[in-house]
XYZ file of C-alpha atoms in Angstrom:
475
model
C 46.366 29.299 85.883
C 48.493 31.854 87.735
C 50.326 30.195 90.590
C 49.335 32.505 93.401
C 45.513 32.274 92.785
C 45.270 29.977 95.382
C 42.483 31.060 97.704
C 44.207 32.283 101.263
C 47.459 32.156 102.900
C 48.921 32.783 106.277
C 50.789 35.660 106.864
C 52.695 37.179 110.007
C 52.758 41.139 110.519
C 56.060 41.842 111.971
C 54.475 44.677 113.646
C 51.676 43.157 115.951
C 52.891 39.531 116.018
C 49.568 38.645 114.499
C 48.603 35.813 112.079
C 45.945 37.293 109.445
C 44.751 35.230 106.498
C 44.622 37.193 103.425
C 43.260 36.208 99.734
C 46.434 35.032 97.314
C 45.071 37.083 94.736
C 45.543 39.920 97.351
C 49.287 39.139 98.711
C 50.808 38.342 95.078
C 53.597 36.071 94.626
C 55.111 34.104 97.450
C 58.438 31.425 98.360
C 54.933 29.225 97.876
C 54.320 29.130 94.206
C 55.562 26.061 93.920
C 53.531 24.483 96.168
C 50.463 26.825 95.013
C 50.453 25.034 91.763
C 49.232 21.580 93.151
C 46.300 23.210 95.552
C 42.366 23.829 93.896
C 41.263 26.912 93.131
C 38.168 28.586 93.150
C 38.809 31.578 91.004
C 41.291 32.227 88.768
C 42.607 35.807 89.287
C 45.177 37.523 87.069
C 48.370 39.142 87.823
C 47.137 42.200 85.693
C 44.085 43.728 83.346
C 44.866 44.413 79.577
C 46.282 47.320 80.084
C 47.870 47.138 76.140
C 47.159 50.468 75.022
C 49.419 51.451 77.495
C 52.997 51.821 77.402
C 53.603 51.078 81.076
C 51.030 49.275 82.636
C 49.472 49.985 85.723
C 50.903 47.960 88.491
C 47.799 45.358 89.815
C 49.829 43.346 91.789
C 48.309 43.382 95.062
C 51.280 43.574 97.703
C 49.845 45.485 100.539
C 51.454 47.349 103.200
C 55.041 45.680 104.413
C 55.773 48.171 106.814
C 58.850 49.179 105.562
C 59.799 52.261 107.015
C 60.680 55.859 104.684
C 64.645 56.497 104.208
C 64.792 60.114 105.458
C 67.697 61.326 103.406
C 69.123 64.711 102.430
C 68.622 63.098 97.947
C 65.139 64.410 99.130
C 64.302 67.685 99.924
C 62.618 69.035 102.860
C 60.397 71.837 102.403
C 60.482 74.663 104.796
C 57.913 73.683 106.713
C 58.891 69.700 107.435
C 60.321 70.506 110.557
C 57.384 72.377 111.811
C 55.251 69.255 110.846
C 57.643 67.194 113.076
C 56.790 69.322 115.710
C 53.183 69.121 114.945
C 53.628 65.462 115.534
C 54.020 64.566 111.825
C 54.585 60.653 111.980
C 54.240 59.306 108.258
C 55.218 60.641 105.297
C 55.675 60.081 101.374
C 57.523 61.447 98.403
C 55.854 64.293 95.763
C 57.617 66.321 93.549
C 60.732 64.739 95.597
C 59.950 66.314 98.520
C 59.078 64.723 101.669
C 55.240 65.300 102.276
C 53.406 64.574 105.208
C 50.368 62.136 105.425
C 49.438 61.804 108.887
C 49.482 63.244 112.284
C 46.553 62.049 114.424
C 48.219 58.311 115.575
C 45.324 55.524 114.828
C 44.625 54.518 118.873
C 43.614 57.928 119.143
C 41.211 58.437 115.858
C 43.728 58.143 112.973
C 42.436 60.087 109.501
C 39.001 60.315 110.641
C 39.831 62.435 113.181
C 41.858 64.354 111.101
C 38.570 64.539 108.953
C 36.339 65.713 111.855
C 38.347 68.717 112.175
C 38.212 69.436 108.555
C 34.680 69.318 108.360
C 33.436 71.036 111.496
C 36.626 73.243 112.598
C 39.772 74.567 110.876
C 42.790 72.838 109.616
C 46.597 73.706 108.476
C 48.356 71.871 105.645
C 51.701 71.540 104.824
C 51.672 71.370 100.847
C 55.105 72.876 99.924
C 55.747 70.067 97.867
C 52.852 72.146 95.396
C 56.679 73.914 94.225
C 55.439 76.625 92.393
C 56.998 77.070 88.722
C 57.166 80.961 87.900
C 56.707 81.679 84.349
C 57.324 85.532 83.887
C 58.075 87.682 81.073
C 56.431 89.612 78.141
C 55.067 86.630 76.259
C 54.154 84.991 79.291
C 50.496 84.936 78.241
C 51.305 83.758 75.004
C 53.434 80.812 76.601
C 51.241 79.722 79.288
C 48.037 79.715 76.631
C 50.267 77.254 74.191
C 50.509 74.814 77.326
C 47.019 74.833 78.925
C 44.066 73.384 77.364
C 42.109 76.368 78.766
C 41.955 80.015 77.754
C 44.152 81.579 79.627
C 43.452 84.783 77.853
C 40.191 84.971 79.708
C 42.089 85.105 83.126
C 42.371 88.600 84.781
C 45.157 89.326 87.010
C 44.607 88.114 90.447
C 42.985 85.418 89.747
C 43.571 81.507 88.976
C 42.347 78.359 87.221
C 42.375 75.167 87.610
C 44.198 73.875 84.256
C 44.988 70.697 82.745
C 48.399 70.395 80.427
C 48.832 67.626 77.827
C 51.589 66.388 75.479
C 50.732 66.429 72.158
C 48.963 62.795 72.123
C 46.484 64.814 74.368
C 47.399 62.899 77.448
C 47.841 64.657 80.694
C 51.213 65.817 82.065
C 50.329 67.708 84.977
C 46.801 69.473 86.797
C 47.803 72.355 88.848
C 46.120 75.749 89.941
C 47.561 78.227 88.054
C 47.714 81.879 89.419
C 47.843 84.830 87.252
C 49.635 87.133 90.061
C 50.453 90.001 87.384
C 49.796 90.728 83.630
C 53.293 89.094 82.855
C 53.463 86.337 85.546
C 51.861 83.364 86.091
C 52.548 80.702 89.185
C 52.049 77.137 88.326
C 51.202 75.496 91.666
C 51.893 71.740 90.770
C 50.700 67.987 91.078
C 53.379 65.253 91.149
C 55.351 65.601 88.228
C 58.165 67.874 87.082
C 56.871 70.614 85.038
C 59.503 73.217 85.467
C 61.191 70.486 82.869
C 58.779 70.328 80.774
C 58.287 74.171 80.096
C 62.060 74.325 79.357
C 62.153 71.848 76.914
C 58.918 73.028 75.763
C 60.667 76.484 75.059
C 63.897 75.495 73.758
C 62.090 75.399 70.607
C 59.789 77.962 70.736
C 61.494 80.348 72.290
C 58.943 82.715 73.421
C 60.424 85.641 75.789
C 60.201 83.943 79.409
C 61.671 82.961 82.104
C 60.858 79.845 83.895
C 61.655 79.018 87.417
C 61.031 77.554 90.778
C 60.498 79.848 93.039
C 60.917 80.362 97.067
C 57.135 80.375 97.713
C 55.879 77.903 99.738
C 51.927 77.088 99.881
C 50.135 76.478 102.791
C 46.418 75.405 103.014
C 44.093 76.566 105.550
C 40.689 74.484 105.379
C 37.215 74.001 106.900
C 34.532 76.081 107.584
C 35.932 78.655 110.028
C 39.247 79.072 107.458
C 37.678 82.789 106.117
C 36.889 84.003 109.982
C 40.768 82.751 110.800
C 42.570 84.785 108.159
C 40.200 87.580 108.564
C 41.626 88.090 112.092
C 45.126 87.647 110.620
C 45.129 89.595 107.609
C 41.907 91.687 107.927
C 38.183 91.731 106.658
C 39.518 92.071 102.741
C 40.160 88.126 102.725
C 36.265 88.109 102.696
C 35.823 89.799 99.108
C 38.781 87.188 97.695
C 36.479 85.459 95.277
C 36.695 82.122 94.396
C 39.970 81.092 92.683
C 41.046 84.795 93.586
C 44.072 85.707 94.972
C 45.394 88.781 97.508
C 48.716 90.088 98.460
C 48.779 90.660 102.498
C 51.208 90.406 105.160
C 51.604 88.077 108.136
C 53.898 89.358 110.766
C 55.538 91.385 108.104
C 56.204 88.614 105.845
C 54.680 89.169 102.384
C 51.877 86.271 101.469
C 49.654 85.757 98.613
C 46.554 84.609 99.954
C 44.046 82.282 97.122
C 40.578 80.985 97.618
C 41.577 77.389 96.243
C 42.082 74.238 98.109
C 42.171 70.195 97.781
C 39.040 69.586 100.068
C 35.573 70.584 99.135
C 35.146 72.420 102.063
C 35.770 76.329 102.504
C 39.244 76.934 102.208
C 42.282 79.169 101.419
C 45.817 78.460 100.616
C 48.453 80.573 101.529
C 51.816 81.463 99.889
C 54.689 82.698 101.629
C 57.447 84.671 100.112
C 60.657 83.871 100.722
C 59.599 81.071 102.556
C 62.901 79.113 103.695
C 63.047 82.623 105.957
C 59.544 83.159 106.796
C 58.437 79.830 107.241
C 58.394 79.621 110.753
C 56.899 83.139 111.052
C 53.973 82.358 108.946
C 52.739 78.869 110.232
C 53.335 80.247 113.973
C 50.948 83.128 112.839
C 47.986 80.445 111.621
C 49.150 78.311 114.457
C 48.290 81.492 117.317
C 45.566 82.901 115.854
C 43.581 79.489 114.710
C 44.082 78.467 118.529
C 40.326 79.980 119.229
C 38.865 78.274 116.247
C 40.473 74.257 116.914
C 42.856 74.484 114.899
C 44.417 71.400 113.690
C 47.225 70.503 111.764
C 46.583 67.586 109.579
C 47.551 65.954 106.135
C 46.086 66.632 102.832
C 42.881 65.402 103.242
C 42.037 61.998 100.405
C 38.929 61.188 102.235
C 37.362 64.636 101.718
C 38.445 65.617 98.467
C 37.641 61.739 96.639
C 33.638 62.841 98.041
C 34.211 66.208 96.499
C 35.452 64.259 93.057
C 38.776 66.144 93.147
C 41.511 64.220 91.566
C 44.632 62.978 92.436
C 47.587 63.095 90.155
C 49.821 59.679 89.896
C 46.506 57.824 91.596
C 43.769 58.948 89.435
C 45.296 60.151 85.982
C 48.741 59.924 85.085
C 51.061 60.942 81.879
C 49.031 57.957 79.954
C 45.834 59.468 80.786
C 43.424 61.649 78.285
C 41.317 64.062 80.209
C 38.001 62.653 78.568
C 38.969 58.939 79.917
C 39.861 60.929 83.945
C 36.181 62.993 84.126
C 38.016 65.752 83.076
C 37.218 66.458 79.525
C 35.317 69.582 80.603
C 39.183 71.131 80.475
C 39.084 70.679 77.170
C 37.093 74.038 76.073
C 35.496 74.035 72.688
C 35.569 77.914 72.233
C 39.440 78.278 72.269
C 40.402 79.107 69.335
C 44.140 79.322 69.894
C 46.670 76.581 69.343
C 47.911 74.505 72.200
C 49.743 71.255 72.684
C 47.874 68.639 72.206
C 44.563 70.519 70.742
C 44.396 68.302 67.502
C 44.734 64.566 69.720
C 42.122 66.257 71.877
C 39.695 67.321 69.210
C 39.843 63.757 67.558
C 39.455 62.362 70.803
C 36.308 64.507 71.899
C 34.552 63.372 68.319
C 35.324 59.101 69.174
C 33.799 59.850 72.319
C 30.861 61.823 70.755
C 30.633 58.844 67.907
C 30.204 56.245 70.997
C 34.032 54.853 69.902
C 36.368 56.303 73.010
C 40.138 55.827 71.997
C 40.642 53.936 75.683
C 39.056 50.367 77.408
C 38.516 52.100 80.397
C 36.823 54.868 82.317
C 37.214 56.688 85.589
C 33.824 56.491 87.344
C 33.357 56.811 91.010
C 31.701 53.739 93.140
C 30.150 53.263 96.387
C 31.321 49.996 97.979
C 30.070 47.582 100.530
C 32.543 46.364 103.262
C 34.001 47.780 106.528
C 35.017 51.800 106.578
C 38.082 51.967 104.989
C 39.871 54.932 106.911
C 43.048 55.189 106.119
C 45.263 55.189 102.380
C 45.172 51.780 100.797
C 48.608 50.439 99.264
C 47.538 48.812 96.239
C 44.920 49.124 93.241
C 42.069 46.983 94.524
C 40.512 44.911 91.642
C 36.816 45.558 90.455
C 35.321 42.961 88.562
C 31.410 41.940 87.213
C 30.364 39.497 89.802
C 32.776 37.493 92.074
C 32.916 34.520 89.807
C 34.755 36.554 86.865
C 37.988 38.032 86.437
C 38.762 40.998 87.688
C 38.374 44.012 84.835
C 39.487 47.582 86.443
C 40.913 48.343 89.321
C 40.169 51.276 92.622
C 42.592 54.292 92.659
C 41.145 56.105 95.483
C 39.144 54.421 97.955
C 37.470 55.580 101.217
C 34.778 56.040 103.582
C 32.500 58.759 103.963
C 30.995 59.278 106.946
C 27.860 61.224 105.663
C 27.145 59.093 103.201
C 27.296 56.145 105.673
C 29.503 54.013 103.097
C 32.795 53.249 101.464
C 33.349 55.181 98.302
C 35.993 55.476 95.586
C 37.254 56.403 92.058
C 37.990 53.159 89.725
C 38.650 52.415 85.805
C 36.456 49.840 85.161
C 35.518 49.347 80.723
C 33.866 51.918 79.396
C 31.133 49.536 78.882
C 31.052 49.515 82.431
C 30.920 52.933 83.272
C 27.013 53.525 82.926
C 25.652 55.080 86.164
C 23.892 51.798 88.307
C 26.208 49.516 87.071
C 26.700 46.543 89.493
C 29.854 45.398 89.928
C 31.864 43.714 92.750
C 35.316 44.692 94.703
C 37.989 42.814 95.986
C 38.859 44.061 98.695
C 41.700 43.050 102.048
C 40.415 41.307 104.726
C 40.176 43.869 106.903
C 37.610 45.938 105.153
C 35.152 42.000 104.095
C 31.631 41.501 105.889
C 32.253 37.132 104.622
C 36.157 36.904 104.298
C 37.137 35.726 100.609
C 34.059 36.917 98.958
C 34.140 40.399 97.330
C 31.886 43.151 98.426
C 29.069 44.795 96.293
C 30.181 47.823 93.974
C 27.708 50.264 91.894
C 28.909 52.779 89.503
C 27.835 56.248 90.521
C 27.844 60.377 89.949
C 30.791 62.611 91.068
C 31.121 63.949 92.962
C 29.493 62.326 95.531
C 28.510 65.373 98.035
C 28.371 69.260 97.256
C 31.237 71.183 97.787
C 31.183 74.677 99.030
C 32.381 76.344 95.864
C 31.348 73.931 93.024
C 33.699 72.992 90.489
C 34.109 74.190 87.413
C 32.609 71.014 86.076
C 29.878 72.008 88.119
C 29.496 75.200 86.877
C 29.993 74.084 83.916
C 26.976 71.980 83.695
C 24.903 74.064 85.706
C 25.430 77.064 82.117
C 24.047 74.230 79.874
C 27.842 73.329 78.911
C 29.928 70.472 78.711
C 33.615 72.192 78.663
C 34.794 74.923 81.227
C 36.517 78.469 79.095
């Protein structure tokens, strides 16, 4: 019996003075082991899930939020936007793509996240996402390249237009999901998730040396969301941002600095992103642009939005999939396109994989399904990989990556591995949640396995669309 299942203990925030009683299985170990191992317990939960066909487990232990504050340090970049975020009233932050990224600018006394959400939903918002760090590949076989990398077709992609792509190893597990923009017949921008890909296309190419070059570039994204986003860049760029389809892309100019504007975004909702050239020069010029002109449509600055985009089932790289993670296991075997006929990395592990899956015999214990959860609204990021278990007398079996609470729906959702045996749609399960979020403190609230995503976006996905042809894999 693990010596920190006992069933509560007594901790003091340093922040608020504050004694709050939190579940052991919760806090993790303690100076109170010791004396843990002579107390009864009621359940016995485990330090971790089987996690063995992994090579580095996922990390269950549930530590929660210690406060500790960010080292601000110049071993981390800032983009050329983090001081305009300051300004903004940027007041937490993480690392991505070691970059300093912001996470939230609306304080909690006066509405926190969800205000951040309002805005999204019903107004306008700005987003600083130069830690996206676009990767230029450019050159006359960079078709030929960029096909060999993606499990999509990117022969099918005009210019001026982008995909959302999936890239895999060869074991077929996934190294990276950005938006890739074909901005010319021999160059493609690779706007990224959180790991390093300029690396991997190097090393890629040291061996197959196909006639590239491959760099970051000085282009830094902005994004530009909610339902008035197309009126505000129509006033700043003009009425031809209206004909920029989905996943298109146009060149314009704000306040003479060149931009490429895209129809692409991390919410669900109607949205742009925009990509300044040159951008540790024009930085200020372009988000003082947005800034003026989205002053008539409430404007806000806020942080990526989590709560919007886990409703629209948009994943999140290093939360919800990771380099151990096959696409078919992360919702996301629709990436993998039957019709390609070209070779890619990772096309033969994916193939095998697609049959076990077919057969009813996935290579992997566990799924990514999403949930709706009882408890109290969870509004803000949690710290830790909740457990999910059957019922509250068993032992934990998956665990929550993305967790929150949606105000249209009127309850909690999330994103959670749970077995695959698990993963059927009405599957009851439970979640162990903090105390913060529990209706009865110590007992877990109810769970049920559900469809993502959980509300419409305004452009659907190409899962979506996918489904909606009669097909199970996007070209």
């Amino acid at each position: 019996m693990p010596a920190w299942a006992s069933d509560s203990e007594v901790r003091v925030d340093e922040n608020d003075g504050e004694r709050h009683t939190s579940p052991r299985h919760l806090l993790g170990p303690s100076a109170k082991d010791e004396e843990c191992r002579t107390m009864t317990h009621n359940v016995n939960f485990q330090q971790s899930i089987d996690q063995s066909e992994r090579l580095v487990p996922v990390n269950l232990r549930q530590s929660g939020d210690p406060g500790i504050q960010l080292l601000l340090s110049n071993r981390v970049r800032k983009s050329p936007y983090w001081h305009l975020s300051v300004e903004a009233g940027c007041w937490k932050a993480t690392v991505y793509n070691r970059m300093y990224h912001p996470r939230a600018y609306v304080r909690p006394e006066d509405g926190g996240a969800m205000e951040e959400y309002r805005a999204l939903v019903n107004d306008v918002t700005l987003w600083n996402v130069a830690v996206e760090r676009p990767i230029r590949v450019k050159g006359p076989e960079a078709e030929a390249f960029c096909n060999y990398v993606c499990t999509r077709d990117v022969t099918r992609v005009p210019t001026m237009m982008g995909r959302y792509v999936v890239l895999c190893d060869e074991h077929g597990r996934v190294l990276n999901d950005p938006v890739m923009l074909r901005v010319a017949e021999d160059e493609f921008w690779f706007t990224i998730s959180d790991s390093d890909l300029a690396y991997w296309f190097r090393g890629v190419n040291h061996g197959m040396r196909f006639d590239v070059e491959i760099d970051e570039i000085d282009v830094s994204p902005l994004q530009v969301q909610g339902p008035k986003s197309e009126d505000l860049l129509a006033d700043l760029v003009g009425e031809a941002v209206r004909e920029v389809p989905y996943y298109g892309l146009m060149a314009a100019q704000i306040e003479g600095a060149d931009v490429f504007i895209s129809q692409t975004g991390f919410s669900g909702e109607k949205g742009y992103e925009v990509y300044a050239h040159d951008s540790t020069l024009n930085a200020e010029t372009v988000w003082n642009a947005i800034l003026a002109v989205g002053e008539q449509y409430n404007l806000m600055v806020v942080a990526p939005a989590h709560h919007r985009r886990i409703a629209a089932g948009i994943l999140s790289y290093g939360q919800d999939l990771d380099h151990e993670t096959n696409p078919f296991q992360c919702n996301l075997g629709h990436m993998v396109p039957k019709a390609k006929e070209a070779n890619y990395i990772g096309k033969e592990a994916l193939e095998r994989t697609r049959e076990l899956v077919k057969a009813g015999k996935p290579p992997f214990s566990h799924q990514l399904v999403g949930l709706k959860l009882g408890g109290k609204p969870i509004e803000d990021y949690a710290p830790d990989f909740w457990l999910v278990g059957p019922d509250a007398g068993s032992e934990p079996s998956g665990w929550i990556t993305s967790p929150w609470y949606s105000p249209e729906l009127g309850t909690n959702i999330a994103m959670a591995y749970v077995p695959v045996s698990s993963a059927v749609l009405g599957t009851e399960l439970v979640a162990w949640l903090p105390d913060e979020f529990l209706d009865i403190p110590g007992q877990p609230v109810a769970a049920i396995v559900c469809e993502m995503p959980f509300r419409e976006s305004v452009n659907p996905s190409s899962r979506e669309r996918a489904k909606a042809a009669g097909r199970d894999y996007s070209y």
